[in-house]
mmCIF file of C-alpha atoms in Angstrom:
data_model
loop_
_atom_site.group_PDB
_atom_site.id
_atom_site.type_symbol
_atom_site.label_atom_id
_atom_site.label_comp_id
_atom_site.label_asym_id
_atom_site.label_seq_id
_atom_site.Cartn_x
_atom_site.Cartn_y
_atom_site.Cartn_z
ATOM 1 C CA MET A 1 -67.001 185.880 -52.567
ATOM 2 C CA LYS A 2 -65.928 186.505 -56.088
ATOM 3 C CA THR A 3 -62.279 187.020 -56.819
ATOM 4 C CA ASP A 4 -61.543 190.026 -59.224
ATOM 5 C CA THR A 5 -58.983 188.843 -61.789
ATOM 6 C CA THR A 6 -58.628 192.004 -63.731
ATOM 7 C CA LEU A 7 -55.155 192.584 -64.669
ATOM 8 C CA VAL A 8 -53.916 196.202 -63.723
ATOM 9 C CA SER A 9 -50.265 195.978 -64.369
ATOM 10 C CA LYS A 10 -47.526 193.811 -65.763
ATOM 11 C CA PHE A 11 -43.920 194.291 -66.634
ATOM 12 C CA PHE A 12 -43.308 197.845 -67.900
ATOM 13 C CA ASN A 13 -46.824 198.564 -68.072
ATOM 14 C CA PRO A 14 -46.700 200.984 -66.616
ATOM 15 C CA ALA A 15 -43.244 202.078 -67.203
ATOM 16 C CA ILE A 16 -42.520 205.413 -65.323
ATOM 17 C CA ILE A 17 -39.364 207.325 -66.532
ATOM 18 C CA THR A 18 -37.909 210.504 -64.889
ATOM 19 C CA ALA A 19 -35.214 212.844 -65.985
ATOM 20 C CA GLY A 20 -34.298 216.521 -64.929
ATOM 21 C CA PHE A 21 -31.595 219.027 -65.267
ATOM 22 C CA GLY A 22 -30.631 220.748 -61.782
ATOM 23 C CA LEU A 23 -28.181 220.781 -58.996
ATOM 24 C CA ASP A 24 -26.948 217.830 -57.001
ATOM 25 C CA TYR A 25 -25.329 218.910 -53.442
ATOM 26 C CA LYS A 26 -23.336 216.438 -51.448
ATOM 27 C CA PRO A 27 -22.773 217.916 -47.913
ATOM 28 C CA ASN A 28 -21.178 214.476 -46.881
ATOM 29 C CA LYS A 29 -20.252 211.191 -48.724
ATOM 30 C CA ASN A 30 -23.584 209.586 -47.298
ATOM 31 C CA THR A 31 -26.150 212.331 -48.483
ATOM 32 C CA SER A 32 -27.211 213.743 -51.636
ATOM 33 C CA ILE A 33 -29.809 216.523 -52.364
ATOM 34 C CA ASN A 34 -30.977 216.819 -55.933
ATOM 35 C CA PHE A 35 -33.007 219.834 -57.025
ATOM 36 C CA SER A 36 -34.139 219.756 -60.691
ATOM 37 C CA PRO A 37 -36.439 222.781 -61.746
ATOM 38 C CA LEU A 38 -36.458 221.442 -65.335
ATOM 39 C CA SER A 39 -37.809 217.835 -65.060
ATOM 40 C CA TYR A 40 -39.614 215.314 -66.896
ATOM 41 C CA LYS A 41 -41.944 212.463 -65.892
ATOM 42 C CA GLY A 42 -43.220 210.098 -68.448
ATOM 43 C CA THR A 43 -45.804 207.365 -67.837
ATOM 44 C CA PHE A 44 -45.925 204.590 -70.467
ATOM 45 C CA VAL A 45 -48.517 201.934 -70.979
ATOM 46 C CA PRO A 46 -47.676 199.833 -74.150
ATOM 47 C CA ASP A 47 -50.321 197.244 -73.610
ATOM 48 C CA THR A 48 -53.464 199.172 -73.616
ATOM 49 C CA LEU A 49 -55.350 195.934 -74.741
ATOM 50 C CA HIS A 50 -54.834 194.268 -71.406
ATOM 51 C CA ILE A 51 -53.955 197.165 -69.091
ATOM 52 C CA ASP A 52 -56.261 200.264 -68.163
ATOM 53 C CA GLN A 53 -54.129 203.303 -68.750
ATOM 54 C CA THR A 54 -56.574 205.646 -67.204
ATOM 55 C CA LYS A 55 -55.741 204.058 -63.792
ATOM 56 C CA TYR A 56 -52.211 205.779 -64.297
ATOM 57 C CA GLY A 57 -53.318 209.152 -65.463
ATOM 58 C CA VAL A 58 -52.968 208.428 -69.014
ATOM 59 C CA ALA A 59 -55.955 209.516 -71.483
ATOM 60 C CA ALA A 60 -58.123 206.626 -72.695
ATOM 61 C CA ASP A 61 -57.144 207.477 -76.204
ATOM 62 C CA LYS A 62 -53.344 207.700 -75.425
ATOM 63 C CA ARG A 63 -50.493 205.194 -74.422
ATOM 64 C CA SER A 64 -48.338 207.804 -72.636
ATOM 65 C CA LYS A 65 -48.328 210.778 -70.622
ATOM 66 C CA ASN A 66 -45.755 213.605 -70.380
ATOM 67 C CA GLU A 67 -45.462 215.682 -67.472
ATOM 68 C CA PRO A 68 -42.963 218.676 -67.525
ATOM 69 C CA GLY A 69 -42.189 219.743 -63.886
ATOM 70 C CA MET A 70 -39.663 220.052 -60.912
ATOM 71 C CA SER A 71 -38.268 217.402 -58.783
ATOM 72 C CA PHE A 72 -36.593 217.350 -55.387
ATOM 73 C CA MET A 73 -34.691 214.115 -54.180
ATOM 74 C CA ILE A 74 -32.745 213.351 -50.895
ATOM 75 C CA THR A 75 -30.788 210.192 -50.534
ATOM 76 C CA ASN A 76 -29.063 209.160 -47.532
ATOM 77 C CA GLU A 77 -27.171 205.977 -46.556
ATOM 78 C CA PHE A 78 -26.002 205.360 -43.004
ATOM 79 C CA LYS A 79 -24.642 202.428 -40.829
ATOM 80 C CA PRO A 80 -26.032 202.201 -37.385
ATOM 81 C CA VAL A 81 -23.826 199.323 -36.821
ATOM 82 C CA SER A 82 -21.051 197.870 -39.097
ATOM 83 C CA SER A 83 -23.068 195.081 -40.478
ATOM 84 C CA VAL A 84 -26.357 197.130 -41.088
ATOM 85 C CA THR A 85 -26.868 199.681 -43.896
ATOM 86 C CA ILE A 86 -29.839 201.763 -44.218
ATOM 87 C CA THR A 87 -30.654 203.803 -47.241
ATOM 88 C CA ASN A 88 -33.535 206.186 -47.784
ATOM 89 C CA ARG A 89 -34.559 207.966 -50.841
ATOM 90 C CA LEU A 90 -37.236 210.534 -50.915
ATOM 91 C CA GLN A 91 -38.415 211.951 -54.350
ATOM 92 C CA LEU A 92 -41.138 214.776 -54.679
ATOM 93 C CA PHE A 93 -42.294 215.820 -58.273
ATOM 94 C CA THR A 94 -44.610 218.530 -59.216
ATOM 95 C CA ASN A 95 -46.239 218.983 -62.898
ATOM 96 C CA TYR A 96 -46.065 222.549 -63.798
ATOM 97 C CA ILE A 97 -49.031 222.370 -66.002
ATOM 98 C CA ASN A 98 -51.504 220.031 -64.653
ATOM 99 C CA ASN A 99 -52.391 220.779 -60.856
ATOM 100 C CA PRO A 100 -48.961 222.041 -59.946
ATOM 101 C CA GLN A 101 -50.261 222.164 -56.232
ATOM 102 C CA ASN A 102 -50.498 218.396 -56.041
ATOM 103 C CA ILE A 103 -47.245 216.890 -55.261
ATOM 104 C CA ASP A 104 -46.173 213.163 -56.050
ATOM 105 C CA LEU A 105 -44.178 211.376 -53.184
ATOM 106 C CA ASP A 106 -42.067 208.498 -53.705
ATOM 107 C CA TRP A 107 -40.184 207.333 -50.484
ATOM 108 C CA GLU A 108 -38.077 204.174 -50.504
ATOM 109 C CA MET A 109 -36.287 202.608 -47.473
ATOM 110 C CA ILE A 110 -33.907 199.743 -47.681
ATOM 111 C CA VAL A 111 -32.212 198.061 -44.793
ATOM 112 C CA THR A 112 -29.516 195.351 -45.539
ATOM 113 C CA ALA A 113 -27.932 193.252 -42.866
ATOM 114 C CA ALA A 114 -24.950 191.114 -43.355
ATOM 115 C CA LEU A 115 -25.765 187.667 -41.815
ATOM 116 C CA ASN A 116 -22.382 186.011 -42.550
ATOM 117 C CA TRP A 117 -19.608 186.425 -45.188
ATOM 118 C CA PHE A 118 -21.944 185.122 -48.130
ATOM 119 C CA THR A 119 -25.324 186.041 -47.182
ATOM 120 C CA ASP A 120 -27.267 189.247 -46.688
ATOM 121 C CA VAL A 121 -31.013 189.996 -45.561
ATOM 122 C CA ARG A 122 -32.871 192.894 -47.127
ATOM 123 C CA PHE A 123 -35.863 194.521 -45.954
ATOM 124 C CA ASN A 124 -37.374 197.288 -48.274
ATOM 125 C CA THR A 125 -40.399 199.646 -47.883
ATOM 126 C CA HIS A 126 -41.715 201.774 -50.823
ATOM 127 C CA LEU A 127 -44.342 204.387 -50.338
ATOM 128 C CA ILE A 128 -45.928 206.188 -53.261
ATOM 129 C CA PHE A 129 -48.434 208.745 -53.488
ATOM 130 C CA ASP A 130 -49.547 210.103 -57.040
ATOM 131 C CA ASP A 131 -52.673 211.949 -57.613
ATOM 132 C CA ASP A 132 -52.653 210.408 -61.111
ATOM 133 C CA THR A 133 -52.836 206.884 -60.336
ATOM 134 C CA LYS A 134 -56.436 206.056 -59.319
ATOM 135 C CA THR A 135 -57.684 202.996 -57.274
ATOM 136 C CA PRO A 136 -61.389 201.839 -57.304
ATOM 137 C CA VAL A 137 -63.653 202.742 -54.276
ATOM 138 C CA PHE A 138 -65.441 200.103 -52.319
ATOM 139 C CA ASP A 139 -67.932 200.211 -49.272
ATOM 140 C CA LYS A 140 -67.718 198.549 -46.313
ATOM 141 C CA GLU A 141 -69.178 195.332 -47.568
ATOM 142 C CA LYS A 142 -66.530 195.419 -50.169
ATOM 143 C CA GLN A 143 -69.224 196.454 -53.123
ATOM 144 C CA PRO A 144 -68.108 198.824 -55.826
ATOM 145 C CA VAL A 145 -69.191 202.427 -54.979
ATOM 146 C CA LEU A 146 -70.927 203.750 -58.227
ATOM 147 C CA GLY A 147 -70.988 207.426 -59.295
ATOM 148 C CA PRO A 148 -74.041 209.287 -60.843
ATOM 149 C CA ASP A 149 -73.013 207.880 -64.316
ATOM 150 C CA GLY A 150 -73.091 204.258 -63.130
ATOM 151 C CA LYS A 151 -69.406 203.859 -63.455
ATOM 152 C CA GLN A 152 -67.275 202.660 -60.152
ATOM 153 C CA LYS A 153 -65.723 205.647 -58.383
ATOM 154 C CA THR A 154 -61.937 205.887 -58.145
ATOM 155 C CA THR A 155 -59.582 207.853 -55.968
ATOM 156 C CA ALA A 156 -55.897 208.479 -55.403
ATOM 157 C CA ARG A 157 -54.607 206.656 -52.586
ATOM 158 C CA ILE A 158 -51.218 205.687 -50.901
ATOM 159 C CA GLN A 159 -49.603 202.716 -52.331
ATOM 160 C CA PHE A 160 -47.221 200.867 -49.908
ATOM 161 C CA LYS A 161 -45.362 197.685 -50.574
ATOM 162 C CA GLU A 162 -42.632 195.704 -48.481
ATOM 163 C CA LEU A 163 -40.398 193.243 -49.486
ATOM 164 C CA LEU A 164 -37.975 190.850 -47.614
ATOM 165 C CA GLY A 165 -35.270 189.154 -49.606
ATOM 166 C CA PHE A 166 -32.076 186.985 -49.007
ATOM 167 C CA SER A 167 -29.015 187.556 -51.125
ATOM 168 C CA PHE A 168 -26.117 185.063 -51.530
ATOM 169 C CA ILE A 169 -22.849 186.975 -52.148
ATOM 170 C CA PHE A 170 -19.829 185.784 -54.064
ATOM 171 C CA ARG A 171 -16.724 187.874 -53.861
ATOM 172 C CA PHE A 172 -13.840 187.454 -56.190
#
């Protein structure tokens, strides 16, 4: 079986920046609800020599994509027991100009547990769906599916990652 060694991303390729003007409501000290009807999402791919920017919705002749839109974010942190903290952040974004009916979803959950006075363990899950980010399509035999133009088909898919980490804590 042949291994694909095509580089699809690297540090800050792509870099995604979001900013917005709106309201931040905090019903309690652990919850924040942010609504930004005037938002911006920028996708930047500076190294187009090694990275295919079209996989991130950036035009073939560009290095960046600018999206005006609206965002909604909910952040919540709670402690089910004294040594465990669970943080959830859900962010939704829609582009006002291009396919406003399609909503980008970014959900991150972090579970942090204190093992003792100097170490923590952290489990992080991150789910992203952005219809502008395309992944290649393969058949059941793991062969590329080609379109009528002879190019490999791509589609938007859910991206999911998980991370397990250990921290050493120095308090002073």
